Phi, psi and omega in degrees: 000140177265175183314298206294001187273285169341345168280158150190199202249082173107230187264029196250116197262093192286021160275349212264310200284341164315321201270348169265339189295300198307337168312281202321337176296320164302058214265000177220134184318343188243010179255119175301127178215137163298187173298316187317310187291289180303326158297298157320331157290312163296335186103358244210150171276154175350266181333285184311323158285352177297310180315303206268004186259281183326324147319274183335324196257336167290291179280043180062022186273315187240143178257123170290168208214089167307316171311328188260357207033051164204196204267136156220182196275119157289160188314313196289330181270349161305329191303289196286340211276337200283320181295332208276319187300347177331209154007026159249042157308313203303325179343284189319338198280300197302310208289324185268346156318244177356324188255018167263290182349295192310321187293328147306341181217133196284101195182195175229135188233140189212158167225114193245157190220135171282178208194091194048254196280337242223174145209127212262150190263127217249302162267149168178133224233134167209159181274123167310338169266017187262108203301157180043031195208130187200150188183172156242173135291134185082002154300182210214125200228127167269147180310324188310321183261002175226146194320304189305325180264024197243299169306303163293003161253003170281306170304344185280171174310127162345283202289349194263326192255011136321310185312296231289348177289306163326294201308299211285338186288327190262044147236313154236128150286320173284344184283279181334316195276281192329312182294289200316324177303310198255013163304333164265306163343284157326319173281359174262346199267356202272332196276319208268349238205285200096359166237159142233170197248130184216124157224168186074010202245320196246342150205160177298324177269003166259172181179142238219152170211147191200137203242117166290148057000063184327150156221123199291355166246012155278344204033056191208160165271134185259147180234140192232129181246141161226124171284132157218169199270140195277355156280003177237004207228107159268192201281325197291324164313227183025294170301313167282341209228310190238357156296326127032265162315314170298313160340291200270322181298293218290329176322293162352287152316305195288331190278353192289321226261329195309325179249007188283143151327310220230017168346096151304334178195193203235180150206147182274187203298339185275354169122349192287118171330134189221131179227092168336159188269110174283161184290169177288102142301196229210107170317153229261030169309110191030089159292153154211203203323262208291343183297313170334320165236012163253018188235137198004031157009095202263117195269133173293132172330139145330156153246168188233140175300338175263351202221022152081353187260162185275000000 
């Protein structure tokens, strides 16, 4: 191991976030990857990803593939992902939730969590009649270009989704610019609303309404979205139609979750989408992968179930 894998910026040890950048390259249970491919998704050399994939694969994180010379998620992070998934029944809850949506509306209902740059579908829902709109659970949607990643970084404290923007320009830059456009924007619409509205970024013909959640038990806002093809939906429809909707899913979402083990978030006594007071953080110095939604947070306005408005 070398010295630089062991430096980093502060408490940030970069062999350990080198060795989850090489996961994160893994975005599906079937997916093959050599050193080469990751490497270029990471950004990171040859060599070091050789190390940290041999590593890895010693401990059962990555299973090696002779025939292919490559990579795929091995049992201990399968493992690891199946233990983690326990005591998350209320999921199912959420889930049958979501296709009651989907069914009402030609679209896509997704509950997303972050994720460094990205935002991953914790859950996600679809109208059998919704064209042109396709995802999983466990897809990685970026923030810059989707509603959802528009909405957690609007929710956050001013200097933290500053950081984080700042973080996200040397790495994905084009992603950055677009959020660096629309950041006052988006906080204004988060106050007055309690939602934003983001289209035209992740495809020309989608277009996204997306709502935050603190969640006191990621300590980070978790987001719940809904996608439609922007020819059948404008903004003022969204607004008028289908925040509604939104509304009522996340109320919904809080109250399956206010007594779970495993909460993601509370509500309060009238039944009202709620984003809990997060605890006294840590001033927004190099955010990095997971800080971003633990350093001061800004808990997003309530929606009231009926009229989509705080």
């Amino acid at each position: 191991m070398l010295a630089s894998d062991l430096a980093g910026d502060g408490d940030v040890i970069q062999v350990v976030a080198r060795a989850f950048e090489i996961l994160r390259c893994f975005e599906g249970h079937d997916a093959r990857l050599g050193n080469l491919e990751i490497s270029k998704r990471c950004g990171l050399p040859r060599s070091t990803v050789s190390r940290l994939t041999h590593t890895l694969t010693r401990m059962g994180q990555l299973a090696y593939l002779p025939g292919d010379q490559k990579y795929r998620i091995g049992p201990s992070a399968v493992a690891m992902s199946a233990s983690m998934m326990r005591g998350l029944q209320v999921r199912n809850l959420i889930r049958l939730r979501l296709q009651e949506v989907a069914e009402q509306i030609p679209g896509t209902i997704g509950f997303t969590i972050p994720d460094r740059f990205h935002m991953v579908y914790l859950e996600y829902a679809r109208a059998d009649h919704a064209l042109g709109l396709h995802s999983t659970t466990g897809s990685r949607i970026a923030m810059g270009s989707t509603a959802a990643g528009h909405a957690y970084t609007a929710a956050l404290d001013e200097d933290v989704g500053n950081a984080l923007i700042n973080d996200m320009s040397r790495e994905m830059p084009e992603e950055a610019k677009i959020l660096s456009g629309r950041i006052v924007r988006n906080r204004e619409s988060l106050r007055e609303h309690g939602y934003v509205i983001a289209g035209g970024m992740f495809s020309p013909h989608i277009t996204g309404i997306a709502a935050p959640i603190w969640s006191p038990q990621y300590q980070t806002f978790v987001v719940v979205t809904i996608g439609l093809l922007a020819a059948m939906y404008d903004e003022q429809r969204l607004h008028d139609e289908v925040a509604p909707l939104l509304a009522r899913l996340g109320s919904d979402v809080s109250a399956m979750v206010q007594n779970a083990e495993s909460g993601l978030t509370s509500a309060s006594p009238t039944g009202v989408l709620s984003a809990a007071k997060p605890p006294k953080t840590f001033p927004p110095e190099n955010v990095n992968d997971l800080e971003a939604g633990t350093r001061r947070p800004l808990p997003a306005r309530s929606i009231r179930a009926g009229d989509g408005r705080r």
